[in-house]
Amino acid sequence: MARRWASFLLSCLAICSLVTLAVTVKHENFKTCAQSGFCKRNRAYADTALSTTNWASPYSLDPTSVKFDRGILTGTVIKQTINTDETVRLPLTIAFYESGVARVTIDEEKRQKGEIELRHNSKAKKQRYNEAEQWAIVGGTKLSTGAATGNSAEQSTTRVSYGPASAFEAIIRHSPFGVEFKRGGETHIKLNDRGLLNVEHWRPKIDKPEPEKKEGDEEKKEGEEAVVAESEKDAAEDEGTWWDESFGGNTDSKPRGPEAVALDVSFPGYQHVYGVAEHAGPLSLKETRGGEGKYDDPYRLYNSDVFEYEMDSPMTLYGAIPFMQAHKKDSTVGVLWLNAAETWIDITKSTTSANPLSLGIGGTVSTNTHWISESGLLDIFVFLGPSPQDVIGSYSELTGYTQLPQQFAIAYHQCRWNYVTDEDVKDVDRKFSRHKIPYDVIWLDIEYTEGKKYFTWDPMTFGDPLGMQKQLDESERKLVAIIDPHIKNEGNYPIVDEMKSKDLAVHNKDDSIYEGWCWPGSSYWIDCFSPRGREWWKGLFRYDKFKGSAKNTFIWNDMNEPSVFNGPETTMPKDNLHHDGWEHRDVHNLNGMTLVNATYDALLARDKDEDKHHVRPFVLTRSFFSGSQRLGAMWTGDNQAAWPHLEASIPMILSMGISGFPFSGADVGGFFGNPSKELLTRWYQAGAFYPFFRGHAHIDTRRREPYLAGEPYTQIITQALRLRYSLLPAWYTAFHEASTTGAPIVRPNYYVHPSDEKGFAIDDQLYLGSYGLLAKPVTKEGEVAQDIYLADKEKYFDYFDYWMYEGPATVSVAAPLETIPLLMQGGHIIPRRERPRRSSGLMRYDPFTLVVVLGNTGDAEGTLYLDDGASFDYQDGAYIHRRFVYSAAMGTLSSEDLAVATGSKTSAYLKEMETVKVEKVIVVNAPESWKGKAEVSISEELAGKSSGTRSVPLDWHAREEGRAAWAVIRNPAVRIGSGWKISFA
Ligand code: NOJ
């Protein structure tokens, strides 16, 4: 107990002493691979395999067991154990889906049948965890009807052709077992090609006599197994951590013994791999087995509250998406390693050359990866592309698309730890309005509660939460309140009493209720793996239960890794038990998502109960897994008010985008420490290009609401916020695209230009949606210009003054403090709304401006998706979806309908939007031939009939210095929801 107290106090001290910038993560709190038994064993296994000439993987597929039926191949992989003569049977399935995705799953027969003994009278499940798919996978698993086994020339393989036009092929090698995936006859992915497949099978513990102690021998210290094992001949079979493992004062009892799964996945000819978020490092992943410019440790996925996380590191962070893409010129492929246990991924590259004398120079680079998980099934999905969007699209079909958020959720959020009273909140709200700074949401961190008891309000400081929210509502602003998963262990708190009496909390290994420390002190953790737990959680958000919450209250789920101040690696012991006896070890990386899932359902239910017109939930999460994108937004946790953290935020957000979870952002201004005004200003400029845009600050920092910055900073920040607001139509359309195709909202160069090899590692500039809007926020102190990389042979124009640049090139764009380097690629049409308002809700009926950017072909197009930005009515057809097309040949700009189907609410919505018009059309790089042209003619379709034509004036502005010519049509007054044509001819 004393130890727990000490560790809790230490955590508090560490957290509270951050007045100035803290600099470095406490490495000793987190395991390295060498301190993580199963990681160390599998790395050692790899070392043995890769250094042994003619290494033969001891796994083979029993050819007599192979069956293929309606898209699924089944069989048994036999493992010949290394040190004993045992054979282990591993059931194999390879499923081929209609979408062209293949899935290889390996289980272990003995565990599957429950024919193992658990140690320590454990109540844990005996099986390998096989429910990750129930959380992560929501679609795309229709089995392929076209997949077929061909007649293999050699007996030693089984071949299956599948995928679009049967262009994909899986070649299953029997001995040693391995699978090669081909597209169009070329190999793109190989499993177990390097022989690193390792399924640690169940075995009983055989107690060996303790070695006799000699005089002078010291007691074995924690973590020392690592050192001992080093000297052992066969480190891969190092038993030191099979049966228990200690770290940070906690001993993991491992009732099922060693049970890791590992596999090598090779991408021949692929130089770059991306993904496996969340890490603070470059988008293009680095090699991990040491050497100059490489990491020493594998990328780790073990959701953790990594306090003061460091830059450029493979260390784990708060969330885990075990999805990787490999990319080379004109080809992208990928894998999803569906496993929720602690996972490590080693990455190495190799160069092969046709010419042995070239020493690898000029050869083909391949990327080799090695995936290692502590427990669970081996379950890997294989994507064969060929485009980045094909891979992300298939992944999103499986794990779900980004939720289409309410419009307020993609506007600006104002947060700090903490706004201290309801009067304080109202004061901040008024000041934003007075300074004409737009914002949509104000946030309450943990201090609003009474003694950190969630679902309560501190009566001394938040005596009138409803009055406070009423004021916010007057400007259509919202409130987000934090609700964490740790429930305070204190008498007279009905929530904890109920949770205990209903037995809804996570259990210890002995099946008693688990108690640990977090913000409230002693706490219990809701077990959202339990259907009863989720149902109960859902009820807590009803307006009559969470009194003081209102229709404009939304939720922030923090600390859901879960963060446990006195737990091993600041989280729960791995031998804790969840619903149905699954060990925490098996489900750790899913834990955060289960909470958000329950909160999302709670918000849906609370409004459904109240009235029919329920709104879309908004939940922010810190911890996540594949599939979390369906439920809300994430942010990158506790960063610091330091330039490198601003810089790191861009690749981190790009990485989230290509990982199928694009609704992401970083704390603007930096969480720990006080940013300089320059840093704060630059951060807002960058934040204006984060899909999730929220300012946040630690409790010990000075107030930094934008109006406090002083001039010129306040003005410049206001401009950045207004830029975000004016582009909300484009952002919302990009979100709609993400919610239907999985496409990233902000996109890296390789995604937009998959043929441009020079740009594959570029991760400091981003494209917004499909609009050709290319931003490169300044992330370095004192910088006044930015070099922007233009990948294609196209014209680009400065967003603000139409200065023209020609690609391909790296161009220097002036970036004094008041400027965000932002270019428009020729060929696009960008919708915006230019009237400054207090919140996005107040822009609902504002007119639009269309910016037509003409490039090399002279044609341009762009889309606009619009709905009420709040409800689910769009599912009943209450939306507008248009494509604007400028045709150079015809000299016309027209609006075409993209709506796929009308529904019961279509006509009412179109009627409501009838007054919403286009108030301006700007044509950048307008043709010289328009010089002297005074007007354009407009024809509009109203109620299916042409309205005749009318003329409006055109102002043409000649080219000046490096600025493109441009033209403007003021008030064409065509409806945003109708078909129309503007003729410039
Ligand atoms: C940790 C979160 O990362 C941070 O954003 C929050 O302010 C604190 N918890 C307090 O709730």
GROMACS .gro file of C-alpha atoms and ligand atoms in nm, residues 305 318 415-418 445-447 454 482 484 519 556 558-559 622 635 637-638 667 671 694 696-699, ligand 1:
model
   38
  305ASP     CA    1  -0.012   0.718  -2.114
  318TYR     CA    2  -0.182   0.625  -2.668
  415CYS     CA    3  -1.006   2.386  -2.423
  416ARG     CA    4  -0.783   2.413  -2.120
  417TRP     CA    5  -0.733   2.226  -1.799
  418ASN     CA    6  -0.944   2.396  -1.666
  445ASP     CA    7  -1.151   1.916  -1.809
  446ILE     CA    8  -1.169   1.708  -1.490
  447GLU     CA    9  -1.196   1.997  -1.241
  454TYR     CA   10  -1.773   1.188  -1.315
  482ILE     CA   11  -1.463   1.505  -1.986
  484ASP     CA   12  -1.293   0.916  -1.781
  519TRP     CA   13  -0.706   1.136  -1.087
  556TRP     CA   14  -1.430   1.363  -2.407
  558ASP     CA   15  -0.949   1.052  -2.176
  559MET     CA   16  -0.713   0.815  -1.987
  622ARG     CA   17  -0.709   0.954  -2.652
  635TRP     CA   18  -0.585   1.377  -3.054
  637GLY     CA   19  -0.215   1.353  -2.627
  638ASP     CA   20   0.020   1.545  -2.406
  667ASP     CA   21  -0.313   2.019  -2.883
  671PHE     CA   22  -0.008   2.098  -2.367
  694ARG     CA   23  -0.849   2.230  -3.062
  696HIS     CA   24  -0.556   2.294  -2.510
  697ALA     CA   25  -0.323   2.362  -2.218
  698HIS     CA   26  -0.203   2.203  -1.895
  699ILE     CA   27  -0.341   2.326  -1.563
  986NOJ     C1   28  -0.450   1.387  -1.972
  986NOJ     C2   29  -0.490   1.445  -2.105
  986NOJ     O1   30  -0.401   1.403  -2.203
  986NOJ     C3   31  -0.495   1.595  -2.094
  986NOJ     O2   32  -0.533   1.647  -2.218
  986NOJ     C4   33  -0.590   1.635  -1.985
  986NOJ     O3   34  -0.589   1.775  -1.971
  986NOJ     C5   35  -0.549   1.572  -1.854
  986NOJ     N1   36  -0.543   1.429  -1.871
  986NOJ     C6   37  -0.644   1.606  -1.740
  986NOJ     O4   38  -0.768   1.552  -1.763
   0.00000   0.00000   0.00000
